[in-house]
PDB file of C-alpha atoms in Angstrom:
ATOM      1  CA  MET S  18      20.520  17.518 -15.038  1.00 42.00           C
ATOM      2  CA  ALA S  19      18.134  14.409 -14.707  1.00 46.00           C
ATOM      3  CA  ALA S  20      21.216  12.136 -14.201  1.00 47.00           C
ATOM      4  CA  LEU S  21      21.995  14.127 -11.034  1.00 41.00           C
ATOM      5  CA  PHE S  22      18.577  13.321  -9.595  1.00 39.00           C
ATOM      6  CA  VAL S  23      18.778   9.633 -10.592  1.00 41.00           C
ATOM      7  CA  SER S  24      22.244   9.331  -8.957  1.00 40.00           C
ATOM      8  CA  ALA S  25      21.131  10.779  -5.582  1.00 41.00           C
ATOM      9  CA  THR S  26      19.212   7.713  -4.584  1.00 42.00           C
ATOM     10  CA  PRO S  27      18.955   6.159  -1.086  1.00 47.00           C
ATOM     11  CA  ALA S  28      20.737   3.116  -2.240  1.00 45.00           C
ATOM     12  CA  LEU S  29      23.962   5.210  -2.996  1.00 42.00           C
ATOM     13  CA  ALA S  30      23.702   6.926   0.369  1.00 45.00           C
ATOM     14  CA  LYS S  31      23.575   3.527   1.905  1.00 42.00           C
ATOM     15  CA  ASP S  32      26.747   2.444   0.092  1.00 46.00           C
ATOM     16  CA  GLU S  33      28.579   5.678   0.916  1.00 47.00           C
ATOM     17  CA  ALA S  34      27.911   5.384   4.699  1.00 55.00           C
ATOM     18  CA  PRO S  35      29.530   2.269   6.119  1.00 74.00           C
ATOM     19  CA  CYS S  36      28.942   1.305   9.652  1.00 87.00           C
ATOM     20  CA  ALA S  37      31.424   3.364  11.754  1.00 89.00           C
ATOM     21  CA  ALA S  38      32.952   2.024  14.905  1.00 90.00           C
ATOM     22  CA  GLY S  39      30.670   2.246  17.877  1.00 91.00           C
ATOM     23  CA  MET S  40      27.530   2.619  15.605  1.00 95.00           C
ATOM     24  CA  VAL S  41      24.478   0.127  15.252  1.00 97.00           C
ATOM     25  CA  CYS S  42      23.713  -0.364  11.499  1.00 96.00           C
ATOM     26  CA  ALA S  43      21.481  -2.744   9.696  1.00 96.00           C
ATOM     27  CA  SER S  44      24.500  -3.145   7.181  1.00 94.00           C
ATOM     28  CA  ASN S  45      26.322  -4.905  10.087  1.00 94.00           C
ATOM     29  CA  PRO S  46      23.931  -7.250  11.865  1.00 95.00           C
ATOM     30  CA  ALA S  47      26.493  -8.108  14.575  1.00 95.00           C
ATOM     31  CA  THR S  48      26.173  -4.529  15.879  1.00 96.00           C
ATOM     32  CA  VAL S  49      22.475  -4.960  16.341  1.00 97.00           C
ATOM     33  CA  ALA S  50      22.815  -8.200  18.274  1.00 97.00           C
ATOM     34  CA  ALA S  51      25.587  -6.874  20.360  1.00 96.00           C
ATOM     35  CA  ALA S  52      23.557  -3.655  21.149  1.00 96.00           C
ATOM     36  CA  LEU S  53      20.757  -5.972  22.340  1.00 97.00           C
ATOM     37  CA  VAL S  54      23.025  -7.942  24.518  1.00 97.00           C
ATOM     38  CA  LYS S  55      24.481  -4.762  25.973  1.00 95.00           C
ATOM     39  CA  ARG S  56      21.253  -3.639  27.100  1.00 95.00           C
ATOM     40  CA  GLY S  57      20.502  -7.109  28.920  1.00 95.00           C
ATOM     41  CA  TYR S  58      18.563  -8.908  26.159  1.00 96.00           C
ATOM     42  CA  GLN S  59      19.390 -11.918  24.082  1.00 96.00           C
ATOM     43  CA  GLY S  60      20.521 -11.174  20.646  1.00 96.00           C
ATOM     44  CA  LEU S  61      20.418 -14.437  18.477  1.00 96.00           C
ATOM     45  CA  PRO S  62      21.614 -13.876  14.913  1.00 96.00           C
ATOM     46  CA  GLY S  63      20.089 -15.931  12.152  1.00 96.00           C
ATOM     47  CA  LYS S  64      18.750 -15.663   8.478  1.00 96.00           C
ATOM     48  CA  ASP S  65      15.247 -15.258   7.341  1.00 94.00           C
ATOM     49  CA  GLN S  66      13.567 -17.356   4.673  1.00 93.00           C
ATOM     50  CA  THR S  67      15.122 -15.175   1.882  1.00 92.00           C
ATOM     51  CA  GLY S  68      18.649 -15.432   3.376  1.00 93.00           C
ATOM     52  CA  ASP S  69      18.566 -11.890   4.798  1.00 95.00           C
ATOM     53  CA  PRO S  70      19.887 -11.454   8.366  1.00 96.00           C
ATOM     54  CA  GLN S  71      17.612 -11.402  11.359  1.00 97.00           C
ATOM     55  CA  VAL S  72      18.031 -11.329  15.115  1.00 98.00           C
ATOM     56  CA  GLU S  73      15.881 -13.099  17.722  1.00 97.00           C
ATOM     57  CA  SER S  74      15.335 -11.611  21.135  1.00 97.00           C
ATOM     58  CA  ALA S  75      12.561 -11.274  23.737  1.00 96.00           C
ATOM     59  CA  THR S  76      11.161  -8.734  26.179  1.00 95.00           C
ATOM     60  CA  ASP S  77       8.431  -8.910  28.916  1.00 92.00           C
ATOM     61  CA  GLY S  78       7.990 -12.684  28.215  1.00 93.00           C
ATOM     62  CA  TYR S  79       7.348 -12.194  24.515  1.00 96.00           C
ATOM     63  CA  SER S  80       9.710 -13.376  21.816  1.00 96.00           C
ATOM     64  CA  TYR S  81      10.266 -11.088  18.798  1.00 97.00           C
ATOM     65  CA  THR S  82      12.369 -10.915  15.675  1.00 98.00           C
ATOM     66  CA  ILE S  83      14.269  -8.096  14.077  1.00 98.00           C
ATOM     67  CA  PHE S  84      14.035  -8.253  10.321  1.00 97.00           C
ATOM     68  CA  PHE S  85      16.610  -6.498   8.138  1.00 97.00           C
ATOM     69  CA  TYR S  86      15.266  -4.648   5.154  1.00 96.00           C
ATOM     70  CA  GLY S  87      16.713  -2.941   1.962  1.00 94.00           C
ATOM     71  CA  CYS S  88      19.378  -5.706   1.746  1.00 93.00           C
ATOM     72  CA  GLU S  89      21.368  -6.404  -1.511  1.00 91.00           C
ATOM     73  CA  GLN S  90      22.140 -10.092  -1.712  1.00 87.00           C
ATOM     74  CA  ALA S  91      21.637 -10.549   2.104  1.00 85.00           C
ATOM     75  CA  LYS S  92      24.167  -7.654   2.615  1.00 90.00           C
ATOM     76  CA  GLN S  93      24.274  -3.809   2.924  1.00 92.00           C
ATOM     77  CA  CYS S  94      20.768  -3.719   4.582  1.00 95.00           C
ATOM     78  CA  ASP S  95      19.528  -0.296   5.411  1.00 95.00           C
ATOM     79  CA  SER S  96      16.772  -0.699   7.925  1.00 96.00           C
ATOM     80  CA  LEU S  97      15.291  -2.838  10.689  1.00 97.00           C
ATOM     81  CA  GLN S  98      11.770  -4.059  11.560  1.00 97.00           C
ATOM     82  CA  PHE S  99      11.213  -5.090  15.134  1.00 98.00           C
ATOM     83  CA  TYR S 100       8.333  -7.668  14.820  1.00 97.00           C
ATOM     84  CA  ALA S 101       6.287  -9.642  17.238  1.00 97.00           C
ATOM     85  CA  SER S 102       3.226 -11.823  16.687  1.00 96.00           C
ATOM     86  CA  PHE S 103       0.643 -12.527  19.418  1.00 96.00           C
ATOM     87  CA  LYS S 104      -2.403 -14.990  19.653  1.00 94.00           C
ATOM     88  CA  ASN S 105      -5.469 -12.843  19.580  1.00 93.00           C
ATOM     89  CA  PRO S 106      -7.010 -13.185  23.004  1.00 91.00           C
ATOM     90  CA  GLY S 107     -10.537 -12.400  21.394  1.00 88.00           C
ATOM     91  CA  GLY S 108     -11.834  -8.731  21.139  1.00 86.00           C
ATOM     92  CA  ILE S 109      -8.822  -7.566  18.901  1.00 94.00           C
ATOM     93  CA  ASP S 110     -10.684  -6.379  15.737  1.00 94.00           C
ATOM     94  CA  ALA S 111      -9.975  -3.760  13.211  1.00 95.00           C
ATOM     95  CA  ALA S 112     -11.506  -1.166  15.717  1.00 94.00           C
ATOM     96  CA  ALA S 113      -9.079  -2.242  18.355  1.00 95.00           C
ATOM     97  CA  VAL S 114      -6.182  -2.116  16.088  1.00 96.00           C
ATOM     98  CA  ASN S 115      -7.190   1.394  14.856  1.00 96.00           C
ATOM     99  CA  ASP S 116      -7.358   2.329  18.588  1.00 94.00           C
ATOM    100  CA  TRP S 117      -3.817   1.088  19.121  1.00 95.00           C
ATOM    101  CA  ASN S 118      -2.355   2.805  16.017  1.00 96.00           C
ATOM    102  CA  SER S 119      -4.172   6.203  16.945  1.00 96.00           C
ATOM    103  CA  ARG S 120      -2.574   6.184  20.473  1.00 93.00           C
ATOM    104  CA  LYS S 121       0.973   4.725  19.695  1.00 93.00           C
ATOM    105  CA  ARG S 122       3.470   6.808  17.943  1.00 88.00           C
ATOM    106  CA  PHE S 123       6.402   4.354  17.521  1.00 90.00           C
ATOM    107  CA  SER S 124       4.583   1.159  16.482  1.00 94.00           C
ATOM    108  CA  GLN S 125       2.074  -0.370  14.204  1.00 96.00           C
ATOM    109  CA  MET S 126      -0.424  -2.898  14.969  1.00 97.00           C
ATOM    110  CA  ALA S 127      -2.180  -5.155  12.357  1.00 97.00           C
ATOM    111  CA  LEU S 128      -4.295  -8.339  12.243  1.00 96.00           C
ATOM    112  CA  GLU S 129      -2.952 -11.134  10.212  1.00 95.00           C
ATOM    113  CA  LYS S 130      -5.287 -13.370   8.042  1.00 92.00           C
ATOM    114  CA  ASN S 131      -5.090 -16.103  10.680  1.00 92.00           C
ATOM    115  CA  GLY S 132      -6.275 -13.687  13.277  1.00 90.00           C
ATOM    116  CA  ALA S 133      -2.863 -13.202  14.967  1.00 94.00           C
ATOM    117  CA  VAL S 134      -2.140  -9.662  16.217  1.00 96.00           C
ATOM    118  CA  VAL S 135       1.310  -8.419  14.988  1.00 97.00           C
ATOM    119  CA  LEU S 136       3.243  -5.468  16.235  1.00 97.00           C
ATOM    120  CA  ARG S 137       5.914  -3.779  14.140  1.00 97.00           C
ATOM    121  CA  TYR S 138       8.406  -1.061  14.767  1.00 97.00           C
ATOM    122  CA  ASP S 139      10.519   0.153  11.710  1.00 97.00           C
ATOM    123  CA  VAL S 140      13.922   1.867  12.089  1.00 96.00           C
ATOM    124  CA  ALA S 141      16.144   3.334   9.351  1.00 95.00           C
ATOM    125  CA  THR S 142      19.925   2.900  10.209  1.00 94.00           C
ATOM    126  CA  ILE S 143      21.727   4.444   7.177  1.00 92.00           C
ATOM    127  CA  GLY S 144      24.849   5.929   8.503  1.00 90.00           C
ATOM    128  CA  GLY S 145      24.309   4.112  11.761  1.00 94.00           C
ATOM    129  CA  LEU S 146      22.695   4.973  15.196  1.00 95.00           C
ATOM    130  CA  ASN S 147      24.980   5.724  18.147  1.00 95.00           C
ATOM    131  CA  ALA S 148      24.560   3.501  21.154  1.00 94.00           C
ATOM    132  CA  THR S 149      22.376   6.000  22.932  1.00 96.00           C
ATOM    133  CA  ASN S 150      20.079   6.252  20.039  1.00 96.00           C
ATOM    134  CA  PHE S 151      19.759   2.532  19.577  1.00 96.00           C
ATOM    135  CA  ALA S 152      19.265   2.006  23.339  1.00 96.00           C
ATOM    136  CA  ASP S 153      16.304   4.391  22.958  1.00 96.00           C
ATOM    137  CA  VAL S 154      15.014   2.392  20.061  1.00 97.00           C
ATOM    138  CA  ILE S 155      15.125  -0.852  22.215  1.00 97.00           C
ATOM    139  CA  ASP S 156      13.490   0.919  25.225  1.00 96.00           C
ATOM    140  CA  TRP S 157      10.666   2.159  23.071  1.00 96.00           C
ATOM    141  CA  TRP S 158      10.073  -1.346  21.505  1.00 97.00           C
ATOM    142  CA  ALA S 159      10.095  -2.778  25.047  1.00 96.00           C
ATOM    143  CA  THR S 160       7.562  -0.232  26.186  1.00 95.00           C
ATOM    144  CA  MET S 161       5.270  -1.089  23.307  1.00 95.00           C
ATOM    145  CA  VAL S 162       5.560  -4.933  23.874  1.00 96.00           C
ATOM    146  CA  GLY S 163       5.211  -4.379  27.686  1.00 95.00           C
ATOM    147  CA  SER S 164       1.913  -2.563  27.210  1.00 94.00           C
ATOM    148  CA  ILE S 165       0.320  -5.403  24.932  1.00 94.00           C
ATOM    149  CA  ASP S 166      -1.214  -7.171  27.921  1.00 93.00           C
ATOM    150  CA  ASP S 167      -3.154  -4.118  29.209  1.00 93.00           C
ATOM    151  CA  PHE S 168      -4.225  -3.458  25.658  1.00 94.00           C
ATOM    152  CA  PHE S 169      -5.582  -6.941  25.423  1.00 93.00           C
ATOM    153  CA  ASP S 170      -7.330  -6.713  28.697  1.00 92.00           C
ATOM    154  CA  GLU S 171      -8.819  -3.370  27.704  1.00 91.00           C
ATOM    155  CA  HIS S 172     -10.260  -4.856  24.385  1.00 90.00           C
ATOM    156  CA  LYS S 173     -11.134  -8.392  25.908  1.00 83.00           C
ATOM    157  CA  ALA S 174     -14.220  -9.902  24.244  1.00 69.00           C
ATOM    158  CA  PRO S 175     -16.944 -10.774  26.875  1.00 64.00           C
ATOM    159  CA  ALA S 176     -16.785 -14.360  27.966  1.00 56.00           C
ATOM    160  CA  ALA S 177     -19.228 -16.585  26.115  1.00 52.00           C
ATOM    161  CA  GLY S 178     -22.659 -16.500  27.687  1.00 48.00           C
ATOM    162  CA  ALA S 179     -21.855 -13.377  29.616  1.00 44.00           C
ATOM    163  CA  LYS S 180     -24.426 -10.637  29.669  1.00 47.00           C
ATOM    164  CA  LYS S 181     -23.820  -6.987  29.516  1.00 42.00           C
ATOM    165  CA  PRO S 182     -24.987  -5.335  32.592  1.00 46.00           C
ATOM    166  CA  ALA S 183     -28.187  -3.309  32.345  1.00 49.00           C
ATOM    167  CA  ALA S 184     -27.572   0.533  32.117  1.00 46.00           C
TER     168      ALA S 184
END
């Protein structure tokens, strides 16, 4: 009985569900790049530092990378992470990050040790996403990245020497 539970792992599900025609799958990086291009974005395939696939793109004037996860020897990946890094304009601290994370459903913000602000959006693709679903993923990501400037303005640190108005 225990063998049945062990054999029903996500890794097996990934192997049993190849990327069907017309689907977007992390197991077939070319489908991810092509889906971006179809939506009017660049989709530049490449490899990350470990040899796993990645795709470079941009939206709203910001570059981002799509990293592939759950890969076995740089193949058969099962999920994607949209990732963008921004220079901290000042004022983005843990409280601001928590504010973003409490108001945004599909993305996660974090502060890197070097002070950079990073935005992530994770998507599982086991069995594939149809073109409409993946277009929605891209649109949500573009919306999140597109709102970053307003968020930075909202949390901007006061200029050096500026005084807070009296109440």
